[in-house]
Short mmCIF file of C-alpha atoms in Angstrom, two decimals:
data_model
loop_
_atom_site.label_atom_id
_atom_site.label_comp_id
_atom_site.label_asym_id
_atom_site.label_seq_id
_atom_site.Cartn_x
_atom_site.Cartn_y
_atom_site.Cartn_z
CA UNK A 1 0.00 0.00 0.00
CA UNK A 2 2.77 2.46 0.91
CA UNK A 3 4.60 1.76 -2.34
CA UNK A 4 1.39 2.39 -4.29
CA UNK A 5 0.84 5.70 -2.47
CA UNK A 6 4.36 6.87 -3.25
CA UNK A 7 3.91 6.28 -6.98
CA UNK A 8 2.22 9.25 -8.68
CA UNK A 9 1.27 7.17 -11.74
CA UNK A 10 -0.22 4.37 -9.61
CA UNK A 11 -2.09 6.93 -7.52
CA UNK A 12 -3.62 8.45 -10.65
CA UNK A 13 -4.71 4.98 -11.78
CA UNK A 14 -6.29 4.22 -8.39
CA UNK A 15 -8.19 7.52 -8.33
CA UNK A 16 -9.44 6.89 -11.87
CA UNK A 17 -10.71 3.42 -10.89
CA UNK A 18 -12.38 4.83 -7.78
CA UNK A 19 -14.29 7.35 -9.89
CA UNK A 20 -15.34 4.76 -12.45
CA UNK A 21 -16.78 2.71 -9.58
CA UNK A 22 -18.43 5.79 -8.04
CA UNK A 23 -19.98 6.69 -11.41
CA UNK A 24 -21.30 3.13 -11.80
CA UNK A 25 -22.83 3.25 -8.31
CA UNK A 26 -24.48 6.57 -9.14
CA UNK A 27 -25.89 5.37 -12.47
CA UNK A 28 -27.21 2.09 -11.03
CA UNK A 29 -28.81 3.95 -8.12
CA UNK A 30 -30.45 6.50 -10.41
CA UNK A 31 -31.90 3.84 -12.69
CA UNK A 32 -33.21 1.82 -9.75
CA UNK A 33 -35.27 4.71 -8.43
CA UNK A 34 -38.73 5.74 -9.58
CA UNK A 35 -38.77 9.32 -8.35
CA UNK A 36 -38.70 12.82 -9.81
CA UNK A 37 -35.47 13.32 -11.75
CA UNK A 38 -34.04 15.79 -9.22
CA UNK A 39 -34.72 13.47 -6.27
CA UNK A 40 -33.26 10.43 -8.05
CA UNK A 41 -30.23 12.50 -8.99
CA UNK A 42 -29.75 13.65 -5.40
CA UNK A 43 -29.87 10.12 -4.00
CA UNK A 44 -27.60 8.81 -6.76
CA UNK A 45 -25.12 11.61 -6.06
CA UNK A 46 -25.11 10.74 -2.36
CA UNK A 47 -24.56 7.05 -3.18
CA UNK A 48 -21.61 7.89 -5.45
CA UNK A 49 -20.14 10.08 -2.71
CA UNK A 50 -20.54 7.27 -0.18
CA UNK A 51 -18.61 4.96 -2.51
CA UNK A 52 -15.84 7.55 -2.80
CA UNK A 53 -15.79 7.92 0.98
CA UNK A 54 -15.30 4.17 1.45
CA UNK A 55 -12.20 4.29 -0.75
CA UNK A 56 -10.88 7.35 1.07
CA UNK A 57 -11.07 5.31 4.28
CA UNK A 58 -9.41 2.30 2.65
CA UNK A 59 -6.48 4.43 1.48
CA UNK A 60 -6.46 6.53 4.63
CA UNK A 61 -6.62 9.72 2.60
CA UNK A 62 -9.65 12.03 2.38
CA UNK A 63 -8.08 13.74 -0.66
CA UNK A 64 -9.38 10.82 -2.74
CA UNK A 65 -12.52 12.96 -2.77
CA UNK A 66 -10.81 16.12 -4.11
CA UNK A 67 -11.53 15.56 -7.85
CA UNK A 68 -15.22 14.95 -7.10
CA UNK A 69 -15.85 18.69 -6.97
CA UNK A 70 -14.86 19.16 -10.62
CA UNK A 71 -15.76 15.74 -12.06
CA UNK A 72 -19.33 15.53 -10.75
CA UNK A 73 -20.96 18.55 -12.53
CA UNK A 74 -19.95 17.83 -16.16
CA UNK A 75 -20.66 14.10 -15.74
CA UNK A 76 -24.16 14.80 -14.43
CA UNK A 77 -24.95 17.44 -17.04
CA UNK A 78 -23.60 15.33 -19.91
CA UNK A 79 -25.59 12.31 -18.70
CA UNK A 80 -28.85 14.28 -18.86
CA UNK A 81 -27.91 15.88 -22.19
CA UNK A 82 -26.98 12.55 -23.82
CA UNK A 83 -29.42 11.68 -26.61
CA UNK A 84 -31.57 14.72 -25.93
CA UNK A 85 -32.02 17.56 -28.46
CA UNK A 86 -30.43 20.53 -26.74
CA UNK A 87 -31.51 24.12 -27.03
CA UNK A 88 -28.75 26.66 -27.77
CA UNK A 89 -28.94 27.59 -24.07
CA UNK A 90 -28.33 23.98 -23.07
CA UNK A 91 -25.29 23.86 -25.36
CA UNK A 92 -23.93 27.07 -23.84
CA UNK A 93 -24.33 25.70 -20.32
CA UNK A 94 -22.66 22.42 -21.26
CA UNK A 95 -19.71 24.31 -22.77
CA UNK A 96 -19.36 26.60 -19.75
CA UNK A 97 -19.50 23.77 -17.20
CA UNK A 98 -17.12 21.61 -19.26
CA UNK A 99 -14.63 24.46 -19.59
CA UNK A 100 -14.75 25.06 -15.84
CA UNK A 101 -14.38 21.33 -15.10
CA UNK A 102 -11.45 20.72 -17.45
CA UNK A 103 -9.58 23.70 -16.02
CA UNK A 104 -10.17 22.74 -12.38
CA UNK A 105 -9.42 19.06 -12.93
CA UNK A 106 -6.24 19.94 -14.82
CA UNK A 107 -5.09 22.06 -11.89
CA UNK A 108 -5.83 19.20 -9.50
CA UNK A 109 -3.84 16.80 -11.70
CA UNK A 110 -0.93 19.26 -11.89
CA UNK A 111 -0.73 19.65 -8.12
CA UNK A 112 -1.53 16.01 -7.26
CA UNK A 113 1.57 14.43 -5.78
CA UNK A 114 0.14 11.01 -5.00
CA UNK A 115 -2.01 9.27 -2.41
CA UNK A 116 0.67 9.77 0.23
CA UNK A 117 -0.27 13.47 0.34
CA UNK A 118 -3.48 14.69 1.98
CA UNK A 119 -4.89 18.22 1.87
CA UNK A 120 -3.63 20.15 4.92
CA UNK A 121 -7.19 21.07 5.87
CA UNK A 122 -8.20 17.42 6.26
CA UNK A 123 -5.11 16.65 8.33
CA UNK A 124 -5.86 19.64 10.57
CA UNK A 125 -9.46 18.50 11.04
CA UNK A 126 -8.27 14.99 11.91
CA UNK A 127 -5.90 16.35 14.54
CA UNK A 128 -8.54 18.64 16.04
CA UNK A 129 -11.53 16.26 16.05
CA UNK A 130 -9.85 13.03 17.14
CA UNK A 131 -12.35 10.18 17.57
CA UNK A 132 -15.04 12.27 15.84
CA UNK A 133 -13.00 12.53 12.64
CA UNK A 134 -14.75 9.65 10.79
CA UNK A 135 -18.04 11.56 11.11
CA UNK A 136 -16.39 14.86 10.14
CA UNK A 137 -14.75 13.11 7.22
CA UNK A 138 -18.02 11.68 5.90
CA UNK A 139 -20.35 14.61 6.65
CA UNK A 140 -18.07 17.63 6.41
CA UNK A 141 -15.37 16.69 3.91
CA UNK A 142 -17.44 14.49 1.61
CA UNK A 143 -21.18 15.04 1.92
CA UNK A 144 -21.50 18.80 2.43
CA UNK A 145 -19.46 19.69 -0.67
CA UNK A 146 -21.40 17.10 -2.69
CA UNK A 147 -24.71 18.66 -1.67
CA UNK A 148 -23.42 22.16 -2.42
CA UNK A 149 -22.18 21.24 -5.89
CA UNK A 150 -25.40 19.31 -6.52
CA UNK A 151 -27.22 22.57 -5.84
CA UNK A 152 -24.84 24.43 -8.14
CA UNK A 153 -25.30 22.12 -11.13
CA UNK A 154 -29.07 21.68 -10.61
CA UNK A 155 -30.02 24.85 -12.58
CA UNK A 156 -28.09 23.67 -15.64
CA UNK A 157 -29.68 20.21 -15.45
CA UNK A 158 -33.09 21.85 -15.07
CA UNK A 159 -32.45 23.89 -18.22
CA UNK A 160 -31.53 20.73 -20.15
CA UNK A 161 -34.44 18.65 -18.82
CA UNK A 162 -37.02 21.36 -19.55
CA UNK A 163 -35.42 22.62 -22.79
CA UNK A 164 -35.22 26.16 -21.44
CA UNK A 165 -34.62 28.92 -23.97
CA UNK A 166 -32.20 31.70 -23.12
CA UNK A 167 -32.70 35.43 -23.22
CA UNK A 168 -29.98 38.05 -23.54
CA UNK A 169 -29.41 38.18 -19.78
CA UNK A 170 -29.00 34.41 -19.66
CA UNK A 171 -26.34 34.53 -22.37
CA UNK A 172 -24.46 37.33 -20.61
CA UNK A 173 -24.50 35.43 -17.33
CA UNK A 174 -23.16 32.26 -18.97
CA UNK A 175 -20.37 34.40 -20.42
CA UNK A 176 -19.72 35.63 -16.88
CA UNK A 177 -19.30 32.00 -15.81
CA UNK A 178 -16.78 31.36 -18.59
CA UNK A 179 -14.84 34.50 -17.66
CA UNK A 180 -14.91 33.47 -13.99
CA UNK A 181 -13.49 30.04 -14.86
CA UNK A 182 -10.80 31.70 -16.96
CA UNK A 183 -9.96 33.97 -14.03
CA UNK A 184 -9.58 30.92 -11.81
CA UNK A 185 -7.22 29.40 -14.35
CA UNK A 186 -5.05 32.51 -14.45
CA UNK A 187 -5.01 32.67 -10.63
CA UNK A 188 -3.97 29.00 -10.39
CA UNK A 189 -1.15 29.45 -12.91
CA UNK A 190 0.11 32.47 -10.97
CA UNK A 191 -0.05 30.57 -7.67
CA UNK A 192 1.71 27.50 -9.07
CA UNK A 193 4.46 29.74 -10.44
CA UNK A 194 4.77 31.48 -7.07
CA UNK A 195 5.07 28.20 -5.20
CA UNK A 196 7.67 26.93 -7.63
CA UNK A 197 9.81 30.07 -7.34
CA UNK A 198 9.17 30.48 -3.57
CA UNK A 199 9.44 34.25 -3.83
CA UNK A 200 8.31 35.68 -0.50
CA UNK A 201 5.72 34.76 2.11
CA UNK A 202 2.70 36.06 0.19
CA UNK A 203 1.87 36.20 -3.49
CA UNK A 204 1.36 39.81 -4.58
CA UNK A 205 1.51 39.53 -8.36
CA UNK A 206 -1.19 39.36 -11.03
CA UNK A 207 -4.72 38.81 -9.77
CA UNK A 208 -3.38 38.12 -6.28
CA UNK A 209 -2.26 41.72 -6.05
CA UNK A 210 -5.90 42.79 -5.84
CA UNK A 211 -7.50 39.86 -4.01
CA UNK A 212 -6.30 37.35 -1.43
CA UNK A 213 -8.55 34.69 -2.98
CA UNK A 214 -9.13 35.36 -6.70
CA UNK A 215 -9.56 31.63 -7.29
CA UNK A 216 -12.38 31.49 -4.75
CA UNK A 217 -13.92 34.64 -6.24
CA UNK A 218 -13.92 32.92 -9.63
CA UNK A 219 -15.61 29.84 -8.16
CA UNK A 220 -18.31 31.94 -6.54
CA UNK A 221 -18.97 33.94 -9.72
CA UNK A 222 -18.97 30.78 -11.85
CA UNK A 223 -21.99 29.30 -10.11
CA UNK A 224 -23.87 32.58 -9.68
CA UNK A 225 -23.53 32.95 -13.44
CA UNK A 226 -24.95 29.48 -14.10
CA UNK A 227 -27.71 29.76 -11.50
CA UNK A 228 -28.90 33.25 -12.40
CA UNK A 229 -28.73 32.54 -16.14
CA UNK A 230 -31.40 29.85 -15.66
CA UNK A 231 -33.44 31.95 -13.25
CA UNK A 232 -33.46 34.83 -15.76
CA UNK A 233 -34.77 32.45 -18.42
CA UNK A 234 -37.27 30.77 -16.05
CA UNK A 235 -38.19 33.24 -13.27
CA UNK A 236 -40.60 30.73 -11.69
CA UNK A 237 -37.57 28.57 -10.88
CA UNK A 238 -36.03 31.28 -8.63
CA UNK A 239 -35.25 28.63 -5.99
CA UNK A 240 -32.50 27.26 -8.26
CA UNK A 241 -30.27 30.15 -7.13
CA UNK A 242 -29.94 28.56 -3.69
CA UNK A 243 -27.10 26.34 -4.91
CA UNK A 244 -24.96 29.36 -5.76
CA UNK A 245 -25.89 30.92 -2.42
CA UNK A 246 -24.86 27.77 -0.52
CA UNK A 247 -21.59 27.72 -2.46
CA UNK A 248 -20.91 31.35 -1.48
CA UNK A 249 -21.64 30.63 2.18
CA UNK A 250 -19.30 27.62 2.10
CA UNK A 251 -16.42 29.77 0.88
CA UNK A 252 -17.13 32.72 3.16
CA UNK A 253 -17.77 30.65 6.29
CA UNK A 254 -15.31 27.77 5.84
CA UNK A 255 -12.77 27.86 3.00
CA UNK A 256 -11.63 31.48 3.29
CA UNK A 257 -11.38 31.57 7.12
CA UNK A 258 -9.35 28.34 7.06
CA UNK A 259 -7.00 29.66 4.38
CA UNK A 260 -6.56 33.02 6.12
CA UNK A 261 -6.07 31.27 9.44
CA UNK A 262 -3.19 29.28 8.02
CA UNK A 263 -1.67 32.35 6.37
CA UNK A 264 -1.96 34.32 9.63
CA UNK A 265 0.86 32.23 11.10
CA UNK A 266 3.27 33.95 8.73
CA UNK A 267 5.01 37.13 9.74
CA UNK A 268 3.55 40.19 8.05
CA UNK A 269 0.07 38.77 7.50
CA UNK A 270 -1.67 41.66 9.27
CA UNK A 271 -0.10 44.17 6.88
CA UNK A 272 -0.78 41.92 3.88
CA UNK A 273 -4.42 41.55 4.92
CA UNK A 274 -4.73 45.30 5.32
CA UNK A 275 -3.32 45.96 1.85
CA UNK A 276 -5.18 43.20 -0.04
CA UNK A 277 -8.94 42.71 -0.05
CA UNK A 278 -10.43 39.30 0.69
CA UNK A 279 -12.30 38.89 -2.61
CA UNK A 280 -13.27 42.00 -4.52
CA UNK A 281 -10.54 44.62 -4.99
CA UNK A 282 -12.65 47.33 -3.37
CA UNK A 283 -11.10 49.49 -0.70
CA UNK A 284 -12.90 49.98 2.59
#
């Protein structure tokens, strides 16, 4: 097991197999249910996440779940779009989500060192929660993000299922999503370059000069663009914006405080925080 974890190639192969199994579990679960499409999808998504969780326990590494965030949305949307005549709006949504997914998955693959490495946040939670970690691992690390991303992709699936037609505002909001994903890509390239060169305690170049978390800002804008584009086209489905709202709350209440908390251990963080806004480059 240790030798497998140390091999980056073997780790990639294992993760790929895990996700093939998770996808199979999700598909079988969905087809076995006789419920409304959104309810069947929710239960199938939970089942696929549970399968991924089991493998994260087997390999002793919660980061087995990390690609789920970017792999789940395009897989779900493509599955519903398969064999169905898409409206131009449905095509736009599929392109936007696929572009976002390819970019995010590529960044994960670039930074993935192997199954021996676990995200520092998961390790910290394990140290802090002790005997309660298995529950935190399943509910907090695996299930909450799955439910949030389910809510984020639901508007796009709704648009495909109901053959929703776009209006001008819908098109502009989808373009916002594409631009947000591109911004995330630029931010990731800048961060990877910074880490490679190890130039200083804090990154202050490019997008990071104006925001401490431009990658998170891009993620938030991505799903507001998708959600609101569908709501603009189908105002009666206003509730579909709750996925983007949940995603925003997750970043503001969990991801950003954890990242800033870790950065605060470095000398000069107070001055850096004062000079650089959290998300939007707007001065107080």
